């Protein structure tokens, strides 16, 4: 297991700290050496910190203190302090162990600031004066290690958390800072007026008449489970003003969507269809995948609505409904890659290659590309609770940066989206995010049509 905090560990620690945090690495024993003096030189008076132990059995655990480390040779009482477990034998099992109110009486302390010691908590010791690397590990102290005397470990103990030892391949100390105060992207108003303004724009959107395109076609492309169908359902729900389902959505080993389907969205206020179609297609996967020839046919307008993809063979001119001489109204006018934010770091190389191959097809045809990054509530617990915090979330920003790097498109073409999944009623903030993304897709489609004229 590589050392350095992973993104989901940062999210988990932020969740326990009840705020979106930035973690700045101050000290790393494998890099800086094992002397207490070096630890204090790098970490004293830096504010709240998180200390991480990387056990040789792939257990990861540590402690948080809201106090500054110093060299005063004193024990301090920190009721905000807690110990935690992130991994057990490589398996991610986050556990938080808060202070034991019974043991932590007024006269008792739990955090040691001593010039001769490394980062030391009651129930979680480290080292004294200097510790040398023994082969590939540092043999830390086990005195009262996860004994439960000062921190509530419940049924967990030294054996279950650390496999009975405190031998580590690395130890890190991170300074905990509040995440960026200013939003990394201009936040819209999160009120009903903003939502209605977006709806008015979309309601009045009309492709220019000279190309004889009654409505623009927006193609949704993404890996199985990324949330393409949920995008359709979310946008339909906004206009219907109730949670609704137009397209099958959910988890499956293979794509639930098997056909190319153009969805119209009606506006109850005018009893007319809006001037766009959301085009859903089979999800990308390593097996039973859509043929690249079918994607070309699709972009160029040859495939009819309800065409059923055949993973074994692409469509031909003899396929029923095949449009041999497509016009501009049959073509795809803009493409949206739908990417699961919780899957960005582990997206299979094969899927990344397919997305890049499709991007090359779009470049050849001058078709615009956007990305909707879904499931942002999965990577940031605060956005899960408060969608309006999305543009303040360092985790979401980092995720969008990674997507921009993978797909190699400008960040302003990437939009965070939260689809309706567990909600039983509509939320204004979810609607605003979805419609802002849809508005940009319509503008890009308009740009494409203007280029064609």
Short mmCIF file of C-alpha atoms in Angstrom, two decimals:
data_model
loop_
_atom_site.label_atom_id
_atom_site.label_comp_id
_atom_site.label_asym_id
_atom_site.label_seq_id
_atom_site.Cartn_x
_atom_site.Cartn_y
_atom_site.Cartn_z
CA UNK A 1 0.00 0.00 0.00
CA UNK A 2 1.51 3.30 -1.07
CA UNK A 3 1.92 5.97 1.57
CA UNK A 4 0.34 9.42 1.22
CA UNK A 5 -3.31 10.08 1.90
CA UNK A 6 -5.72 8.94 -0.80
CA UNK A 7 -8.60 11.16 -1.89
CA UNK A 8 -11.25 9.09 -0.14
CA UNK A 9 -9.18 9.21 3.07
CA UNK A 10 -9.10 13.01 2.86
CA UNK A 11 -12.86 13.02 2.35
CA UNK A 12 -13.35 10.70 5.34
CA UNK A 13 -11.14 12.82 7.61
CA UNK A 14 -12.97 15.97 6.49
CA UNK A 15 -16.25 14.25 7.31
CA UNK A 16 -15.06 13.43 10.81
CA UNK A 17 -13.81 17.01 11.23
CA UNK A 18 -17.20 18.29 9.98
CA UNK A 19 -15.70 20.64 7.41
CA UNK A 20 -14.05 20.39 4.02
CA UNK A 21 -10.32 20.41 4.77
CA UNK A 22 -6.99 20.66 2.99
CA UNK A 23 -4.19 18.43 4.31
CA UNK A 24 -0.65 19.75 3.88
CA UNK A 25 2.15 17.26 4.47
CA UNK A 26 4.58 18.57 7.11
CA UNK A 27 6.58 15.52 8.12
CA UNK A 28 7.24 12.11 6.58
CA UNK A 29 9.55 9.82 8.52
CA UNK A 30 10.84 7.94 5.46
CA UNK A 31 11.78 11.26 3.88
CA UNK A 32 12.78 13.41 6.87
CA UNK A 33 14.26 10.86 9.25
CA UNK A 34 13.18 9.50 12.61
CA UNK A 35 14.45 12.09 15.10
CA UNK A 36 12.09 13.86 17.48
CA UNK A 37 13.98 17.09 16.81
CA UNK A 38 13.21 16.97 13.10
CA UNK A 39 9.55 16.22 13.79
CA UNK A 40 9.29 19.26 16.07
CA UNK A 41 11.24 21.51 13.70
CA UNK A 42 8.77 20.73 10.93
CA UNK A 43 5.52 20.43 12.90
CA UNK A 44 5.62 22.70 15.97
CA UNK A 45 3.18 25.63 16.08
CA UNK A 46 1.47 24.68 12.82
CA UNK A 47 -2.02 24.33 14.21
CA UNK A 48 -4.26 21.23 14.10
CA UNK A 49 -2.67 18.12 12.62
CA UNK A 50 -3.43 14.57 11.57
CA UNK A 51 -0.81 11.87 12.18
CA UNK A 52 -0.92 8.75 10.00
CA UNK A 53 0.73 5.39 10.76
CA UNK A 54 1.27 3.00 7.82
CA UNK A 55 1.56 -0.45 9.41
CA UNK A 56 3.63 -3.18 7.72
CA UNK A 57 0.49 -5.36 7.54
CA UNK A 58 -1.29 -2.73 5.43
CA UNK A 59 -3.16 -1.30 8.40
CA UNK A 60 -3.50 2.49 8.37
CA UNK A 61 -4.45 4.36 11.54
CA UNK A 62 -3.65 7.57 13.35
CA UNK A 63 -4.75 10.48 15.47
CA UNK A 64 -6.00 14.05 15.21
CA UNK A 65 -5.32 16.92 17.60
CA UNK A 66 -6.78 20.39 17.41
CA UNK A 67 -3.78 21.70 19.38
CA UNK A 68 -0.35 22.74 18.11
CA UNK A 69 2.58 20.43 18.64
CA UNK A 70 5.33 22.15 20.65
CA UNK A 71 8.43 21.34 22.70
CA UNK A 72 7.10 22.42 26.09
CA UNK A 73 7.48 18.90 27.57
CA UNK A 74 3.86 18.90 28.72
CA UNK A 75 0.78 16.73 28.43
CA UNK A 76 -2.31 18.57 27.19
CA UNK A 77 -6.00 17.87 27.32
CA UNK A 78 -7.69 17.98 23.91
CA UNK A 79 -11.32 16.90 24.01
CA UNK A 80 -11.55 17.46 20.22
CA UNK A 81 -8.81 14.92 19.65
CA UNK A 82 -9.68 11.52 18.22
CA UNK A 83 -7.96 8.38 16.99
CA UNK A 84 -9.02 6.60 13.84
CA UNK A 85 -8.61 3.59 11.61
CA UNK A 86 -8.68 3.82 7.80
CA UNK A 87 -7.50 0.41 6.57
CA UNK A 88 -7.32 -3.04 8.10
CA UNK A 89 -5.19 -5.53 6.17
CA UNK A 90 -5.54 -3.31 3.10
CA UNK A 91 -9.34 -3.21 3.32
CA UNK A 92 -10.84 0.27 3.78
CA UNK A 93 -12.68 0.19 7.12
CA UNK A 94 -12.96 3.76 8.47
CA UNK A 95 -13.52 3.99 12.22
CA UNK A 96 -13.39 7.05 14.45
CA UNK A 97 -12.49 6.72 18.16
CA UNK A 98 -13.46 9.76 20.20
CA UNK A 99 -12.19 10.65 23.66
CA UNK A 100 -13.40 8.60 26.59
CA UNK A 101 -15.32 11.01 28.81
CA UNK A 102 -15.04 8.73 31.81
CA UNK A 103 -11.25 8.46 31.68
CA UNK A 104 -10.59 11.97 30.42
CA UNK A 105 -11.47 13.78 33.63
CA UNK A 106 -10.60 17.39 34.33
CA UNK A 107 -7.16 16.53 35.64
CA UNK A 108 -6.26 14.08 32.89
CA UNK A 109 -4.56 14.76 29.57
CA UNK A 110 -4.24 12.88 26.29
CA UNK A 111 -1.77 14.63 23.92
CA UNK A 112 1.97 14.82 24.67
CA UNK A 113 4.06 17.77 23.42
CA UNK A 114 7.61 16.81 24.36
CA UNK A 115 10.87 17.68 22.60
CA UNK A 116 12.12 14.11 23.08
CA UNK A 117 9.05 12.43 21.60
CA UNK A 118 7.54 12.11 18.17
CA UNK A 119 3.77 12.70 17.74
CA UNK A 120 2.29 10.96 20.78
CA UNK A 121 -1.27 10.43 21.99
CA UNK A 122 -2.53 8.44 24.92
CA UNK A 123 -3.41 5.05 23.41
CA UNK A 124 -1.25 5.84 20.34
CA UNK A 125 2.49 6.25 21.03
CA UNK A 126 5.19 6.70 18.41
CA UNK A 127 8.90 7.01 19.27
CA UNK A 128 11.38 8.62 21.67
CA UNK A 129 14.40 10.77 20.72
CA UNK A 130 15.37 8.86 17.56
CA UNK A 131 14.20 5.77 15.76
CA UNK A 132 16.23 4.06 13.07
CA UNK A 133 14.86 2.13 10.14
CA UNK A 134 15.19 -1.61 10.73
CA UNK A 135 15.31 -3.25 7.31
CA UNK A 136 12.09 -1.88 5.78
CA UNK A 137 10.27 -0.73 8.90
CA UNK A 138 10.27 1.50 11.97
CA UNK A 139 9.45 -0.33 15.21
CA UNK A 140 7.25 2.13 17.11
CA UNK A 141 6.18 1.83 20.74
CA UNK A 142 3.20 -0.34 21.64
CA UNK A 143 2.68 1.00 25.18
CA UNK A 144 -1.09 1.12 25.75
CA UNK A 145 -1.59 1.00 21.97
CA UNK A 146 -5.35 1.25 21.33
CA UNK A 147 -5.99 0.15 24.91
CA UNK A 148 -9.31 2.02 25.08
CA UNK A 149 -8.31 3.85 28.26
CA UNK A 150 -8.52 7.37 26.82
CA UNK A 151 -10.29 6.83 23.48
CA UNK A 152 -13.44 4.79 22.92
CA UNK A 153 -12.39 1.90 20.72
CA UNK A 154 -15.47 -0.18 21.53
CA UNK A 155 -14.91 -3.79 20.51
CA UNK A 156 -11.72 -2.87 18.63
CA UNK A 157 -8.29 -3.18 20.19
CA UNK A 158 -4.59 -3.33 19.37
CA UNK A 159 -4.95 -6.77 17.78
CA UNK A 160 -7.88 -5.93 15.51
CA UNK A 161 -6.60 -2.47 14.49
CA UNK A 162 -2.85 -3.06 14.13
CA UNK A 163 -2.51 -6.87 14.08
CA UNK A 164 -0.87 -6.60 17.50
CA UNK A 165 2.16 -4.44 16.62
CA UNK A 166 3.16 -0.89 15.72
CA UNK A 167 5.82 -1.57 13.10
CA UNK A 168 5.35 0.90 10.27
CA UNK A 169 6.78 1.52 6.84
CA UNK A 170 6.02 5.22 7.19
CA UNK A 171 4.55 7.87 9.44
CA UNK A 172 3.20 11.20 8.25
CA UNK A 173 1.97 14.38 9.90
CA UNK A 174 -0.39 16.66 7.96
CA UNK A 175 -1.40 20.19 8.87
CA UNK A 176 -5.18 20.56 8.72
CA UNK A 177 -6.33 23.73 7.01
CA UNK A 178 -9.80 24.90 6.15
CA UNK A 179 -10.37 24.43 2.46
CA UNK A 180 -10.41 27.39 0.12
CA UNK A 181 -12.82 30.05 1.33
CA UNK A 182 -13.56 31.52 -2.10
CA UNK A 183 -15.40 29.30 -4.57
CA UNK A 184 -13.24 27.86 -7.34
CA UNK A 185 -16.04 28.60 -9.79
CA UNK A 186 -18.62 31.35 -9.62
CA UNK A 187 -21.58 30.05 -7.68
CA UNK A 188 -25.06 30.69 -9.03
CA UNK A 189 -27.81 31.85 -6.77
CA UNK A 190 -29.22 28.77 -5.09
CA UNK A 191 -32.82 29.97 -5.01
CA UNK A 192 -35.98 29.30 -6.99
CA UNK A 193 -35.50 32.52 -8.96
CA UNK A 194 -32.22 31.19 -10.38
CA UNK A 195 -33.87 27.86 -11.21
CA UNK A 196 -36.74 29.55 -13.00
CA UNK A 197 -34.31 31.78 -14.91
CA UNK A 198 -32.52 28.70 -16.24
CA UNK A 199 -35.83 27.12 -17.15
CA UNK A 200 -36.86 30.28 -19.02
CA UNK A 201 -33.65 30.17 -21.06
CA UNK A 202 -34.11 26.50 -21.94
CA UNK A 203 -37.81 26.99 -22.63
CA UNK A 204 -37.07 29.77 -25.12
CA UNK A 205 -34.14 28.01 -26.79
CA UNK A 206 -34.75 27.59 -30.52
CA UNK A 207 -32.30 26.35 -33.17
CA UNK A 208 -31.94 28.74 -36.08
CA UNK A 209 -34.45 28.02 -38.81
CA UNK A 210 -32.08 28.20 -41.81
CA UNK A 211 -30.69 24.68 -41.19
CA UNK A 212 -34.12 23.08 -40.80
CA UNK A 213 -33.19 21.57 -37.42
CA UNK A 214 -36.33 21.50 -35.24
CA UNK A 215 -34.44 20.36 -32.14
CA UNK A 216 -30.79 19.73 -31.22
CA UNK A 217 -29.49 16.25 -30.44
CA UNK A 218 -27.33 15.90 -27.32
CA UNK A 219 -25.62 12.51 -27.07
CA UNK A 220 -24.78 11.11 -23.64
CA UNK A 221 -21.70 8.85 -23.60
CA UNK A 222 -20.23 7.10 -20.57
CA UNK A 223 -19.08 3.97 -18.83
CA UNK A 224 -21.67 1.53 -17.55
CA UNK A 225 -23.03 2.91 -14.26
CA UNK A 226 -21.77 6.46 -14.77
CA UNK A 227 -25.30 7.88 -14.66
CA UNK A 228 -26.30 8.65 -18.27
CA UNK A 229 -29.85 7.43 -17.83
CA UNK A 230 -30.05 9.21 -14.48
CA UNK A 231 -29.17 12.48 -16.22
CA UNK A 232 -32.21 11.96 -18.45
CA UNK A 233 -34.41 11.19 -15.45
CA UNK A 234 -33.09 14.14 -13.44
CA UNK A 235 -33.76 16.68 -16.20
CA UNK A 236 -37.19 15.19 -16.89
CA UNK A 237 -38.00 15.37 -13.15
CA UNK A 238 -37.13 19.07 -13.04
CA UNK A 239 -39.66 19.88 -15.74
CA UNK A 240 -42.28 17.46 -14.46
CA UNK A 241 -41.83 18.91 -10.94
CA UNK A 242 -41.89 15.39 -9.51
CA UNK A 243 -39.35 12.58 -9.27
CA UNK A 244 -39.86 10.62 -12.47
CA UNK A 245 -38.23 7.93 -14.56
CA UNK A 246 -38.03 7.92 -18.34
CA UNK A 247 -35.03 5.64 -18.63
CA UNK A 248 -33.99 2.54 -16.71
CA UNK A 249 -31.20 3.38 -14.26
CA UNK A 250 -29.32 1.37 -11.67
CA UNK A 251 -26.39 -0.97 -11.13
CA UNK A 252 -25.63 -3.91 -13.41
CA UNK A 253 -22.66 -5.88 -14.68
CA UNK A 254 -23.55 -4.79 -18.21
CA UNK A 255 -25.31 -1.79 -19.69
CA UNK A 256 -28.99 -1.57 -18.79
CA UNK A 257 -29.42 0.71 -21.78
CA UNK A 258 -29.13 -1.42 -24.93
CA UNK A 259 -30.73 0.85 -27.53
CA UNK A 260 -30.10 4.30 -28.96
CA UNK A 261 -33.00 6.33 -27.60
CA UNK A 262 -33.88 9.98 -28.19
CA UNK A 263 -35.80 11.44 -25.26
CA UNK A 264 -37.99 14.48 -25.65
CA UNK A 265 -38.78 16.55 -22.57
CA UNK A 266 -42.15 18.31 -22.42
CA UNK A 267 -42.85 21.58 -20.69
CA UNK A 268 -46.15 21.38 -18.76
CA UNK A 269 -46.47 25.18 -18.73
CA UNK A 270 -46.70 25.34 -22.53
CA UNK A 271 -47.73 21.73 -23.24
CA UNK A 272 -44.99 21.66 -25.86
CA UNK A 273 -41.73 19.78 -26.23
CA UNK A 274 -38.49 21.60 -25.52
CA UNK A 275 -36.18 22.05 -28.50
CA UNK A 276 -33.65 19.38 -27.67
CA UNK A 277 -33.42 15.63 -27.39
CA UNK A 278 -31.30 13.79 -24.87
CA UNK A 279 -29.86 10.82 -26.73
CA UNK A 280 -28.93 7.86 -24.57
CA UNK A 281 -26.83 4.97 -25.83
CA UNK A 282 -25.36 1.72 -24.60
CA UNK A 283 -22.83 2.20 -21.80
CA UNK A 284 -19.14 1.69 -22.55
CA UNK A 285 -17.57 -1.48 -21.16
CA UNK A 286 -14.66 -3.79 -21.82
CA UNK A 287 -16.91 -6.70 -22.83
CA UNK A 288 -20.11 -6.66 -24.89
CA UNK A 289 -19.06 -3.22 -26.02
CA UNK A 290 -20.52 -0.95 -28.67
CA UNK A 291 -18.65 -1.06 -31.98
CA UNK A 292 -16.72 2.05 -33.03
CA UNK A 293 -18.46 1.85 -36.45
CA UNK A 294 -21.80 2.26 -34.66
CA UNK A 295 -20.53 5.36 -32.89
CA UNK A 296 -19.51 6.82 -36.25
CA UNK A 297 -22.94 5.95 -37.69
CA UNK A 298 -24.59 7.49 -34.65
CA UNK A 299 -22.64 10.78 -34.84
CA UNK A 300 -23.32 11.11 -38.54
CA UNK A 301 -27.05 10.52 -38.14
CA UNK A 302 -27.40 7.07 -39.74
CA UNK A 303 -28.90 5.24 -36.75
CA UNK A 304 -32.66 5.45 -36.16
CA UNK A 305 -34.31 6.05 -32.85
CA UNK A 306 -34.63 2.77 -30.89
CA UNK A 307 -31.77 1.15 -32.79
CA UNK A 308 -30.62 -1.83 -30.70
CA UNK A 309 -26.83 -2.11 -30.44
CA UNK A 310 -25.31 -5.46 -31.31
CA UNK A 311 -21.98 -5.99 -29.48
CA UNK A 312 -21.05 -8.61 -32.05
CA UNK A 313 -21.53 -6.55 -35.21
CA UNK A 314 -22.16 -2.91 -36.19
CA UNK A 315 -25.07 -1.62 -38.22
CA UNK A 316 -24.92 -1.71 -42.01
CA UNK A 317 -26.88 -0.07 -44.80
CA UNK A 318 -29.14 -3.11 -44.74
CA UNK A 319 -30.03 -2.68 -41.06
CA UNK A 320 -33.77 -1.92 -40.68
CA UNK A 321 -34.30 1.81 -40.31
CA UNK A 322 -30.73 2.73 -41.33
CA UNK A 323 -30.75 6.32 -42.53
CA UNK A 324 -28.74 6.26 -45.75
CA UNK A 325 -28.85 9.99 -46.46
CA UNK A 326 -29.00 11.77 -43.10
CA UNK A 327 -29.61 15.51 -42.94
CA UNK A 328 -28.43 17.96 -40.33
CA UNK A 329 -31.45 17.24 -38.11
CA UNK A 330 -30.40 13.57 -37.88
CA UNK A 331 -26.84 14.26 -36.76
CA UNK A 332 -25.52 14.63 -33.22
CA UNK A 333 -24.96 18.31 -32.47
CA UNK A 334 -23.04 18.05 -29.20
CA UNK A 335 -21.72 15.21 -27.04
CA UNK A 336 -21.64 14.94 -23.27
CA UNK A 337 -19.25 12.51 -21.60
CA UNK A 338 -20.87 11.36 -18.35
CA UNK A 339 -18.18 10.37 -15.84
CA UNK A 340 -18.68 8.97 -12.34
CA UNK A 341 -16.61 11.18 -10.00
CA UNK A 342 -16.10 8.32 -7.53
CA UNK A 343 -14.59 6.23 -10.34
CA UNK A 344 -12.14 8.75 -11.81
CA UNK A 345 -9.03 7.40 -10.09
CA UNK A 346 -9.75 3.78 -11.00
CA UNK A 347 -11.30 4.24 -14.43
CA UNK A 348 -10.09 1.30 -16.56
CA UNK A 349 -7.51 2.15 -19.20
CA UNK A 350 -9.75 0.58 -21.80
CA UNK A 351 -12.60 2.97 -21.00
CA UNK A 352 -10.27 5.98 -21.05
CA UNK A 353 -9.00 4.91 -24.48
CA UNK A 354 -12.54 4.58 -25.82
CA UNK A 355 -13.45 8.05 -24.58
CA UNK A 356 -10.33 9.48 -26.22
CA UNK A 357 -11.13 7.62 -29.45
CA UNK A 358 -14.62 9.12 -29.45
CA UNK A 359 -13.12 12.54 -28.76
CA UNK A 360 -11.01 12.17 -31.93
CA UNK A 361 -14.17 11.36 -33.89
CA UNK A 362 -15.74 14.55 -32.53
CA UNK A 363 -12.73 16.65 -33.47
CA UNK A 364 -12.89 15.29 -37.03
CA UNK A 365 -16.55 16.37 -37.21
CA UNK A 366 -16.16 19.64 -35.29
CA UNK A 367 -18.76 18.39 -32.77
CA UNK A 368 -18.45 20.11 -29.35
CA UNK A 369 -17.70 18.08 -26.21
CA UNK A 370 -18.71 18.65 -22.58
CA UNK A 371 -18.34 16.48 -19.50
CA UNK A 372 -20.93 16.00 -16.78
CA UNK A 373 -19.22 14.68 -13.63
CA UNK A 374 -21.87 12.78 -11.70
CA UNK A 375 -22.15 11.35 -8.18
CA UNK A 376 -20.29 14.29 -6.62
CA UNK A 377 -22.04 13.41 -3.36
CA UNK A 378 -20.00 10.18 -3.31
CA UNK A 379 -16.65 11.97 -3.18
CA UNK A 380 -17.62 14.81 -0.85
CA UNK A 381 -19.82 14.14 2.17
CA UNK A 382 -20.55 17.86 2.57
CA UNK A 383 -21.89 18.15 -0.95
CA UNK A 384 -24.03 15.13 -0.12
CA UNK A 385 -25.60 17.15 2.67
CA UNK A 386 -25.38 20.61 1.08
CA UNK A 387 -25.22 20.65 -2.72
CA UNK A 388 -24.72 24.43 -2.59
CA UNK A 389 -21.21 23.81 -1.22
CA UNK A 390 -20.10 22.16 -4.46
CA UNK A 391 -17.97 25.08 -5.68
CA UNK A 392 -16.29 25.39 -2.29
CA UNK A 393 -15.35 21.71 -2.18
CA UNK A 394 -11.66 21.08 -2.71
CA UNK A 395 -12.42 17.42 -3.34
CA UNK A 396 -14.85 18.16 -6.16
CA UNK A 397 -12.44 20.68 -7.69
CA UNK A 398 -9.62 18.13 -7.60
CA UNK A 399 -11.88 15.55 -9.24
CA UNK A 400 -12.79 17.93 -12.06
CA UNK A 401 -9.10 18.75 -12.54
CA UNK A 402 -8.33 15.06 -12.93
CA UNK A 403 -11.12 14.64 -15.47
CA UNK A 404 -9.80 17.63 -17.42
CA UNK A 405 -6.36 16.04 -17.46
CA UNK A 406 -7.64 12.63 -18.54
CA UNK A 407 -9.93 13.88 -21.32
CA UNK A 408 -7.67 16.86 -22.17
CA UNK A 409 -10.37 19.52 -22.43
CA UNK A 410 -10.72 22.93 -20.73
CA UNK A 411 -12.03 22.86 -17.17
CA UNK A 412 -14.81 25.28 -18.10
CA UNK A 413 -16.26 22.50 -20.28
CA UNK A 414 -16.68 20.23 -17.24
CA UNK A 415 -19.73 20.46 -14.99
CA UNK A 416 -20.44 18.77 -11.64
CA UNK A 417 -23.89 17.19 -11.49
CA UNK A 418 -25.85 15.39 -8.79
CA UNK A 419 -28.60 13.18 -10.16
CA UNK A 420 -31.71 12.25 -8.26
CA UNK A 421 -31.12 8.86 -6.69
CA UNK A 422 -32.07 8.67 -3.01
CA UNK A 423 -34.18 11.84 -2.84
CA UNK A 424 -37.93 11.54 -2.52
CA UNK A 425 -38.65 15.10 -3.60
CA UNK A 426 -37.09 17.76 -5.78
CA UNK A 427 -34.32 20.02 -4.50
CA UNK A 428 -33.70 23.44 -6.00
CA UNK A 429 -29.91 23.16 -5.80
CA UNK A 430 -29.84 19.82 -7.65
CA UNK A 431 -32.02 21.31 -10.37
CA UNK A 432 -29.78 24.37 -10.76
CA UNK A 433 -26.64 22.26 -11.24
CA UNK A 434 -28.34 20.06 -13.85
CA UNK A 435 -29.86 22.95 -15.80
CA UNK A 436 -26.63 24.97 -15.79
CA UNK A 437 -24.93 21.97 -17.40
CA UNK A 438 -27.80 21.50 -19.87
CA UNK A 439 -27.75 25.20 -20.78
CA UNK A 440 -24.08 24.93 -21.74
CA UNK A 441 -24.79 21.86 -23.85
CA UNK A 442 -27.47 23.82 -25.73
CA UNK A 443 -25.10 26.73 -26.29
CA UNK A 444 -22.44 24.35 -27.62
CA UNK A 445 -24.98 22.77 -29.97
CA UNK A 446 -25.90 26.24 -31.19
CA UNK A 447 -22.21 26.95 -31.86
CA UNK A 448 -21.98 23.74 -33.88
CA UNK A 449 -25.00 24.65 -36.01
CA UNK A 450 -23.69 28.15 -36.63
CA UNK A 451 -20.42 26.63 -37.87
CA UNK A 452 -22.34 24.40 -40.28
CA UNK A 453 -24.21 27.35 -41.74
#
